[in-house]
Structures are given as structure tokens and as C-alpha cells.
mmCIF file of C-alpha atoms in Angstrom:
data_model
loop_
_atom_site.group_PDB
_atom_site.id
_atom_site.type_symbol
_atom_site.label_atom_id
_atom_site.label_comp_id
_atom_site.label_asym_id
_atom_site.label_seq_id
_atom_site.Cartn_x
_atom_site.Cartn_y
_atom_site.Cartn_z
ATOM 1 C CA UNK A 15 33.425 60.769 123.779
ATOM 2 C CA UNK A 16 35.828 62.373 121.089
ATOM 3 C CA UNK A 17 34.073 65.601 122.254
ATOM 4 C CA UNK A 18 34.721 65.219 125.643
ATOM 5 C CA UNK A 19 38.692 63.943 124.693
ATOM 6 C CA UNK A 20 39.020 67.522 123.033
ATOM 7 C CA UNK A 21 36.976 69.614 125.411
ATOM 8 C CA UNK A 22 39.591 68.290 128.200
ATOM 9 C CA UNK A 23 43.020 68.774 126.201
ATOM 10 C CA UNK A 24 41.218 72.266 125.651
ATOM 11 C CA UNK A 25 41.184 73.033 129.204
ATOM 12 C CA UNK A 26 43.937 71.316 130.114
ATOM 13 C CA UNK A 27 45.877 73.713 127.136
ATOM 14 C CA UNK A 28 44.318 76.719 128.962
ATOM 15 C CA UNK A 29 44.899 76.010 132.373
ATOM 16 C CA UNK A 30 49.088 75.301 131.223
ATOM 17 C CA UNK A 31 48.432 79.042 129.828
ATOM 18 C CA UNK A 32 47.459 80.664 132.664
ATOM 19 C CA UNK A 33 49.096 78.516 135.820
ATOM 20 C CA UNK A 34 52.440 78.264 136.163
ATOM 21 C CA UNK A 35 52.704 74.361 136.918
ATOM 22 C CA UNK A 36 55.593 72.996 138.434
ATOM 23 C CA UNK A 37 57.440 69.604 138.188
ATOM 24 C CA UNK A 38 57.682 67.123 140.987
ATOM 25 C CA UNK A 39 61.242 65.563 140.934
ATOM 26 C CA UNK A 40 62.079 62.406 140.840
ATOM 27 C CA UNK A 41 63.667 62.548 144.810
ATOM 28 C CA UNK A 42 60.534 64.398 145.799
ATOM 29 C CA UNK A 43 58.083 61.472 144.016
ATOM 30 C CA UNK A 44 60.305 58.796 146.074
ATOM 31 C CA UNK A 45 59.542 60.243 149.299
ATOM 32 C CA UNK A 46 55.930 61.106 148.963
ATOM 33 C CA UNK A 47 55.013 57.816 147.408
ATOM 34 C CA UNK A 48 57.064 56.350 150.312
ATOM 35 C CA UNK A 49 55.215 57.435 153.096
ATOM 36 C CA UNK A 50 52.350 55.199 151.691
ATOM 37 C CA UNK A 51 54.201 52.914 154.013
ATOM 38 C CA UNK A 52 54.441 52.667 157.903
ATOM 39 C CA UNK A 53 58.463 52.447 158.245
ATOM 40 C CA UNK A 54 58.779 55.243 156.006
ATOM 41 C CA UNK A 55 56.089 57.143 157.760
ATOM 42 C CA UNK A 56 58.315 56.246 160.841
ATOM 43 C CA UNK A 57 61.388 57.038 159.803
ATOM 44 C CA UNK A 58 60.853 60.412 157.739
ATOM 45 C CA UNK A 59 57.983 61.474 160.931
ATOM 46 C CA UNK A 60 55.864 62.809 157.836
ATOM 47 C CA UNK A 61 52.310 61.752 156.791
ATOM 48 C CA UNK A 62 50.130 62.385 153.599
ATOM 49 C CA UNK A 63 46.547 63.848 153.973
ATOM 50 C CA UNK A 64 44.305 64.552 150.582
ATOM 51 C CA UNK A 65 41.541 66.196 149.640
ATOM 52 C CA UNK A 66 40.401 69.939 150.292
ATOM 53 C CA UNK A 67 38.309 69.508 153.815
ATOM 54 C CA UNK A 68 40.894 66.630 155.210
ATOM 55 C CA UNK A 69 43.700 69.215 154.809
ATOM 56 C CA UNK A 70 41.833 72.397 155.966
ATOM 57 C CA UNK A 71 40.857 70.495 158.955
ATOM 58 C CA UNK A 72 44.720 69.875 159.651
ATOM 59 C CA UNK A 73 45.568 73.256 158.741
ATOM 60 C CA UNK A 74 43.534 74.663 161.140
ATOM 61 C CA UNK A 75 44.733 72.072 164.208
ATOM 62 C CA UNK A 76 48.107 71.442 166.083
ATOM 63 C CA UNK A 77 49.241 69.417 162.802
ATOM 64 C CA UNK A 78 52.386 70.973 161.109
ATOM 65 C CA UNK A 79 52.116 71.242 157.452
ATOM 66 C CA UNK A 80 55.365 70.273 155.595
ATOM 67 C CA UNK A 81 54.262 70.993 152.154
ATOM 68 C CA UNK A 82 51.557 70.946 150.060
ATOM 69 C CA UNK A 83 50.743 70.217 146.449
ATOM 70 C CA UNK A 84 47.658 71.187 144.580
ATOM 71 C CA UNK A 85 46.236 71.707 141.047
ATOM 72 C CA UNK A 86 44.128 74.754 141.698
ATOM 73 C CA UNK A 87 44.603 77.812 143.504
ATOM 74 C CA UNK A 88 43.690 76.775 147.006
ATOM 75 C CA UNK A 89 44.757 77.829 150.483
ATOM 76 C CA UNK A 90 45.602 81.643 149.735
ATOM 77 C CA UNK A 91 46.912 81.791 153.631
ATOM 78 C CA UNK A 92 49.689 79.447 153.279
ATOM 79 C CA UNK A 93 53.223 80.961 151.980
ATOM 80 C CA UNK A 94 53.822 80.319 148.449
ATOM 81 C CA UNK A 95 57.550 78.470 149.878
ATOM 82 C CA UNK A 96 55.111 75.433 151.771
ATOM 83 C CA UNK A 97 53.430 74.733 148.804
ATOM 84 C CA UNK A 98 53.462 74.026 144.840
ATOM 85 C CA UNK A 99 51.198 74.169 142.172
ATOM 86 C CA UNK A 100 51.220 71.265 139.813
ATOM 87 C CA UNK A 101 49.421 69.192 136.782
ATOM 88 C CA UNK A 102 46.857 66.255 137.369
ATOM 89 C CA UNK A 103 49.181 64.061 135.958
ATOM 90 C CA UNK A 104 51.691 65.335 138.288
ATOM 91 C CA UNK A 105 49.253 64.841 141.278
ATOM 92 C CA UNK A 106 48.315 61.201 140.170
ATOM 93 C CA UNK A 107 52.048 60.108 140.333
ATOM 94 C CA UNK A 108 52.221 61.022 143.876
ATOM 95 C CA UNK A 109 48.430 60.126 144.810
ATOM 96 C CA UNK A 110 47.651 57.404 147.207
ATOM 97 C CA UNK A 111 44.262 57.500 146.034
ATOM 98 C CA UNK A 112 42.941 56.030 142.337
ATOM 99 C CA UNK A 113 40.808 58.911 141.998
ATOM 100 C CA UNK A 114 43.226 61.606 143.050
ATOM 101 C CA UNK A 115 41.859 64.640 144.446
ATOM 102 C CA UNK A 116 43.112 68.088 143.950
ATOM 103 C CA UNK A 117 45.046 68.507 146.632
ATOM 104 C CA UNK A 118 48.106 66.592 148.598
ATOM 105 C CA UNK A 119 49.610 67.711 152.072
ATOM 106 C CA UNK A 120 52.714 66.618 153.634
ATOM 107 C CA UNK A 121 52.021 67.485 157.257
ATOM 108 C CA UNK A 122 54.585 66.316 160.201
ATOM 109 C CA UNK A 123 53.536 63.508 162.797
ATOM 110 C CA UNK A 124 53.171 65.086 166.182
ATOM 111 C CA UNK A 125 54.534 63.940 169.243
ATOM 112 C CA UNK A 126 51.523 62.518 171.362
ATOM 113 C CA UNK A 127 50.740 63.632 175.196
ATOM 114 C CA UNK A 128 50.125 60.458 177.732
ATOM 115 C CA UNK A 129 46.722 59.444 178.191
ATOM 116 C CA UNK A 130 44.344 61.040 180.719
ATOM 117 C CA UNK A 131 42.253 58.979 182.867
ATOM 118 C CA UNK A 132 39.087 60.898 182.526
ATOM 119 C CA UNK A 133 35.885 61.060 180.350
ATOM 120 C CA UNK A 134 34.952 57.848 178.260
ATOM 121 C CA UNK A 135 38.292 56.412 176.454
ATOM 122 C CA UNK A 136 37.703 53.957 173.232
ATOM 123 C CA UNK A 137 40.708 50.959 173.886
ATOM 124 C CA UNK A 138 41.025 49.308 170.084
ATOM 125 C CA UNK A 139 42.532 45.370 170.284
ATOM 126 C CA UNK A 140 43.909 44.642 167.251
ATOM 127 C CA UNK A 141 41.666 46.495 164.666
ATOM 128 C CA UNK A 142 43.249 45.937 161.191
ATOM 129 C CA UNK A 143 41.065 47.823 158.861
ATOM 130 C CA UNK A 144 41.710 51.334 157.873
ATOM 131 C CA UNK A 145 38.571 52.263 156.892
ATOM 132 C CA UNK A 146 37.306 50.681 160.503
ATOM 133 C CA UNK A 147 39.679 52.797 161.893
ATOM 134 C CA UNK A 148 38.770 55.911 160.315
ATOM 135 C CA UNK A 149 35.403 56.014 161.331
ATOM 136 C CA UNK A 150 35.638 54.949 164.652
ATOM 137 C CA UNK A 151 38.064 58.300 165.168
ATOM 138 C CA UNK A 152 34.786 60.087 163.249
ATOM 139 C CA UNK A 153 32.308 58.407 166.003
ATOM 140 C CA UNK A 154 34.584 59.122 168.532
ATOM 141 C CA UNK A 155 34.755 63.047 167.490
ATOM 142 C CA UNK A 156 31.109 63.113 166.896
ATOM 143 C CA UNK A 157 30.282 61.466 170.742
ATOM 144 C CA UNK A 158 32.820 63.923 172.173
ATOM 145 C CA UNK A 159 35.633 61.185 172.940
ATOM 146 C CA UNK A 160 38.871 62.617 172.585
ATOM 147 C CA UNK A 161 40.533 59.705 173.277
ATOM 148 C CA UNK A 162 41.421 56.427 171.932
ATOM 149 C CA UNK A 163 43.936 54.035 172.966
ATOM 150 C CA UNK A 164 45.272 51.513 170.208
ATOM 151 C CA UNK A 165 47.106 48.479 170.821
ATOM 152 C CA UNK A 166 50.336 48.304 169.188
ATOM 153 C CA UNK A 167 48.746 45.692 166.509
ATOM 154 C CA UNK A 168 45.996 47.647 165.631
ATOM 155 C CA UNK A 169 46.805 49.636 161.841
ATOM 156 C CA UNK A 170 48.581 52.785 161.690
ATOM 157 C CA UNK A 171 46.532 55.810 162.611
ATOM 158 C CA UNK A 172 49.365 58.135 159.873
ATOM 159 C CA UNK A 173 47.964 55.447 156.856
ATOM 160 C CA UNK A 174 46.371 57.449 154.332
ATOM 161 C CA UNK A 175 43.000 55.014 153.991
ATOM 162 C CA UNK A 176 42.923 56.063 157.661
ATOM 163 C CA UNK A 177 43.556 59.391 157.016
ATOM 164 C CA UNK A 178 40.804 59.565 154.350
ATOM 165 C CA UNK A 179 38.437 57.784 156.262
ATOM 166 C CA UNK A 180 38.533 60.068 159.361
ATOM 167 C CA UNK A 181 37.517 63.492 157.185
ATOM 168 C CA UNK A 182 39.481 65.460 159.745
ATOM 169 C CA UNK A 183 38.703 63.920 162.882
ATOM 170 C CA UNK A 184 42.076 62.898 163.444
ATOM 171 C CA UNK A 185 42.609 67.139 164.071
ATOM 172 C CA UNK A 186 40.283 66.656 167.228
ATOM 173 C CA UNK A 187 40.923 62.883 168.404
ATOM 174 C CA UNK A 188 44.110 61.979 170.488
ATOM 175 C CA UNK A 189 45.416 58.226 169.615
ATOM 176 C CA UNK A 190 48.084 56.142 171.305
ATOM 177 C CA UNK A 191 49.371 52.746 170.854
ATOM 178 C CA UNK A 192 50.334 51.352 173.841
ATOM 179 C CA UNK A 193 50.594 47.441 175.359
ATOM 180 C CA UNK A 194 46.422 47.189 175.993
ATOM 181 C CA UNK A 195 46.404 44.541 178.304
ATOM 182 C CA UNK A 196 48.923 46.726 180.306
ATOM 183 C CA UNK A 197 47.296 49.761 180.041
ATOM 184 C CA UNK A 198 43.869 48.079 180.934
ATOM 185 C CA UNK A 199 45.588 46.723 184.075
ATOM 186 C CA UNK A 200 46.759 50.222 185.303
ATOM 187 C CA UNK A 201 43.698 52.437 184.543
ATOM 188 C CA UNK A 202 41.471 53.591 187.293
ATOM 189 C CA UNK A 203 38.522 53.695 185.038
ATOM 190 C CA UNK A 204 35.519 51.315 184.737
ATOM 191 C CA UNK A 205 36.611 48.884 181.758
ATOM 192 C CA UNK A 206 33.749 47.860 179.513
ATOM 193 C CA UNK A 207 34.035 44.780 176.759
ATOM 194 C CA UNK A 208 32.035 44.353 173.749
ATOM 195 C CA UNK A 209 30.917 39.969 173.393
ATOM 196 C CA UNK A 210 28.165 38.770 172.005
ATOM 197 C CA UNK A 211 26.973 36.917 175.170
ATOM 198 C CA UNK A 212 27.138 40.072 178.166
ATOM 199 C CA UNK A 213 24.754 42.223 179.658
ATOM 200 C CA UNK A 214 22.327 44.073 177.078
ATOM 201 C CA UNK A 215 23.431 47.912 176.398
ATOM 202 C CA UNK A 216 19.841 49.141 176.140
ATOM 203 C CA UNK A 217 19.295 47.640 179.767
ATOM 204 C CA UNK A 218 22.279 49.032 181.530
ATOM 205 C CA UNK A 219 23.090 52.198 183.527
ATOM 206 C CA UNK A 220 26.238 52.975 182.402
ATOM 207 C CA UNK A 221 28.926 55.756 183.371
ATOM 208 C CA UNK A 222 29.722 58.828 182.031
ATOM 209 C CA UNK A 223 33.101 57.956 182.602
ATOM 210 C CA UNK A 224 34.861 54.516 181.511
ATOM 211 C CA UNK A 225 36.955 52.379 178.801
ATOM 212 C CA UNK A 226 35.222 50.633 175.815
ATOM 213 C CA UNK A 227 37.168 47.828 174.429
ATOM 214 C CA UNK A 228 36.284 47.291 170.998
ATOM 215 C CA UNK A 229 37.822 43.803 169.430
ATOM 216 C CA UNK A 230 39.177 42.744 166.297
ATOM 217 C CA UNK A 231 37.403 42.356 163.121
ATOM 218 C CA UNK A 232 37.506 38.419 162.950
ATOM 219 C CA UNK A 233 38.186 37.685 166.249
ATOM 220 C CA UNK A 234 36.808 39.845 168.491
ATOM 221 C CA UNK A 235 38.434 41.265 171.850
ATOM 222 C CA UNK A 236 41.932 38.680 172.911
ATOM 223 C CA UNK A 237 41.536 35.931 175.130
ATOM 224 C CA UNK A 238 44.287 37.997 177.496
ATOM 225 C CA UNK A 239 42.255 41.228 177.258
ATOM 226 C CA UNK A 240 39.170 39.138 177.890
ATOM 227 C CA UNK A 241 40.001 37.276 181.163
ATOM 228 C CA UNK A 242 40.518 40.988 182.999
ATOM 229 C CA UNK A 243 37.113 42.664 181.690
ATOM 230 C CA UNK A 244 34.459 42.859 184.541
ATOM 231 C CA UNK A 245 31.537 44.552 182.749
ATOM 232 C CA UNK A 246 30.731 42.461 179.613
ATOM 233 C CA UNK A 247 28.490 43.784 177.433
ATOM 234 C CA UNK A 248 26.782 43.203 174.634
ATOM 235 C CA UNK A 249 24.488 44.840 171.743
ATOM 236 C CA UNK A 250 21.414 42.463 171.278
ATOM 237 C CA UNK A 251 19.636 41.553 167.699
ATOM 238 C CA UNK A 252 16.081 42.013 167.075
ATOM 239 C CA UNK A 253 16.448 40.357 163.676
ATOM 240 C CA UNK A 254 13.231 37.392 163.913
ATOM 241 C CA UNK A 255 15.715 34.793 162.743
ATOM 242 C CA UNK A 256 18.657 35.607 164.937
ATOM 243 C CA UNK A 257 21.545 34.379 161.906
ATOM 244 C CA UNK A 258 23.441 37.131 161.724
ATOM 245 C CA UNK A 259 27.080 36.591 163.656
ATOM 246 C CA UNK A 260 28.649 40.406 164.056
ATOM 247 C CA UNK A 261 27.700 43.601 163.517
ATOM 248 C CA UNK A 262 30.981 45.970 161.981
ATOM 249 C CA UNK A 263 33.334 47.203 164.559
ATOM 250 C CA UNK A 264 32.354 50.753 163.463
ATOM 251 C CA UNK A 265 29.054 50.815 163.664
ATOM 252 C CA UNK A 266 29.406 49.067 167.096
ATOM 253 C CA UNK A 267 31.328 51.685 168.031
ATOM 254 C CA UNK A 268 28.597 54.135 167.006
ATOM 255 C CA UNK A 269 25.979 52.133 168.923
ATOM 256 C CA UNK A 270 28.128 51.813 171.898
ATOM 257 C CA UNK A 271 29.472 55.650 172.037
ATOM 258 C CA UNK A 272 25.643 56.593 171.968
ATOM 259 C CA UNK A 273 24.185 54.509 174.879
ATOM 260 C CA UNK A 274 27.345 56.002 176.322
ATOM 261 C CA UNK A 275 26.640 59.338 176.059
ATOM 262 C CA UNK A 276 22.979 59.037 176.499
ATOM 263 C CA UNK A 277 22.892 56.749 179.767
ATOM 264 C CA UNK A 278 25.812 58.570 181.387
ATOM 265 C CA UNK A 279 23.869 62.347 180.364
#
């Protein structure tokens, strides 16, 4: 352990040698740690992404980068004015994450097109996890869904657990928040709800084209949002003692998204 103490002062000693590191101020650690929060996020119209492949993927999308920090040389192509090299400890006092990375991006939060209807649509009612979140928008990019449509209590897409959690996707999936139950009302689309008493997936012919309600953790899809779905659907167990009471919105979604794709082929 003392070895490994004095091996990392060592490099940390000859990395101050031959990087010039800057200092984050004290106005600059107030607004970066700020945006951990969704009023901030709001207000400011900024967002933080971390991590080498989250931030090349926004890079290399319509996302506007607003500055970037980072302990290594990275990302030779961006001007040396959007972006500042720094210490560890310097990165962990503006980290959202308890393991920082290496890198932190402030990128600007776009302004979002209307929704399309077209193609298969994932509607989200009232999904409060970010990490649920997250990889839903990675199912959704890895099905070819390019669009999901959030009701207005359903987390923050700009949190940086959701951020994290979608490794990019985020660059290639478009997200509103809009009033669901109105927006289910108005589409011309087939809607499709997820209950554990409906028709069984693997038996259906579904569409290529339609809306997949996915509910809330705990609750499952509202009792408003419920009383307008037609097609209710469900995914069945095979487990021999039939106990088990939910599978995790995610990996619904990924079950869902693949019958989906598959039936409507």
C-alpha cells in the first residue's frame, strides 16, 4: 500500500511537470456542480455529460458543446478556448459521479422538434428512475425508435444518472415531455399498454407502426392513461411457480421493442 501511495504522488509529480493544469474557480465550480439539479439545468439551458465515449458520442451529434474539462490530452479536434485541462482533484470537485472519470463536458440543451406520428413511438408515464430511463433511450436506439414521449412527471432526460446511463444514445433518440394522456388522445397511431392481465406479446400480430406505453415503476401505467388504451398487452411468465409480481420497466421495454420489431418486420 505505502508503495502504491508513492508510486501515485510519483506520477501525479510528473504529470504536474509536463501538463500545464489549470484551476477551476470558485464561480465556475458553482455552476457546474449546479446543473446536478433540474432548475438549474433549466435555467442556465446547460447539461453535464462524463466519460470519454458519452462525450464523443455528443460531440459528434447536433449537441453543442459549451466546454469541456479533462485530465488527459483528449479530443485534439476541439479548440483549445472550449476546453481546459485540469488535476483529478480538480475533476472530483466538479464530478457528479463518485468515481470520476477523466473527462467532463458542458454541452447546451437543444431545443426539441414536435413529435412525428410515424414509426413505433415509446410514451413513458411517470418513470422516476434514472437509470430506467437511461436504458430505455439505449433499447430504444438499439430497436431503431427514435422517439420517445415522456410525461411531464417522468425524471429529467438532462440528469446526469440519465446521461450516464444512456452511453450516448441520447445523440440518436428524440425525447419530449408533454401532457400523455393528451398526447395519447390526439395521436393517430395504434396505442399499445403494458398490464399484467392483456393479450400475450408472443401471440399477437402487432404493427410496425404504433405507441408503447410503458408505466411507472411501482405503479404501473395511470388509471387516466389506462381507461383510453384499446390494445392491452401483456408479457407472460413461464416461471413454474408464477410469484414473481413485475418484471423492470427496462427490460420490458427491451422485450416489448423486440416483438415490435420482429412481428411488425
Amino acid at each position: 500500500m505505502i508503495f502504491l501511495l508513492q508510486r501515485f504522488s510519483m506520477d501525479v509529480k510528473y504529470l504536474n511537470q509536463k501538463y500545464s493544469f489549470s484551476m477551476v474557480s470558485k464561480n465556475q465550480i458553482k455552476l457546474i456542480t449546479s446543473l446536478q439539479q433540474k432548475k438549474y439545468r433549466s435555467s442556465n439551458g446547460l447539461f453535464l455529460a462524463e466519460g470519454v465515449k458519452v462525450i464523443q458520442e455528443l460531440l459528434q451529434s447536433h449537441f453543442e458543446l459549451f466546454h469541456l474539462y479533462h485530465t488527459e490530452p483528449l479530443f485534439d479536434n476541439i479548440a483549445d478556448e472550449r476546453k481546459t485541462l485540469i488535476s483529478f482533484s480538480e475533476l472530483s470537485k466538479i464530478s457528479a459521479l463518485s468515481t470520476p472519470n477523466n473527462c467532463l463536458a458542458i454541452f447546451k440543451i437543444p431545443t426539441h422538434s414536435e413529435i412525428v406520428d410515424t414509426g413505433l413511438v415509446v410514451a413513458l408515464d411517470d418513470i422516476r428512475d434514472p437509470g430506467n430511463l437511461g436504458t430505455i433511450l439505449r433499447m430504444c436506439d438499439w430497436f431503431g425508435v427514435d422517439q420517445v414521449v415522456c410525461s411531464r412527471e417522468t425524471v429529467d432526460l438532462y440528469n446526469p444518472k440519465v446521461i450516464q446511463a444512456t452511453m450516448g444514445s441520447i445523440s440518436r433518440v428524440k425525447v419530449s415531455y408533454v401532457d400523455l394522456l393528451d398526447w395519447i388522445n390526439k395521436t393517430t397511431l395504434p396505442v399499445y399498454g403494458t398490464f399484467m392481465k392483456g393479450a400475450n406479446i408472443y401471440k399477437e400480430v402487432l404493427p410496425k407502426e404504433g405507441v408503447i406505453v410503458l408505466g411507472n415503476e411501482a405503479n404501473g401505467i395511470s388509471s387516466q392513461i389506462e381507461k383510453i388504451i384499446k390494445n392491452r398487452i401483456t408479457i407472460p411468465r413461464f416461471g413454474k411457480l408464477q410469484q414473481t409480481e413485475s418484471l423492470n420497466v427496462a427490460s420490458a421495454a427491451a422485450i416489448l421493442l423486440s416483438e415490435f420489431c420482429r412481428s411488425g418486420a
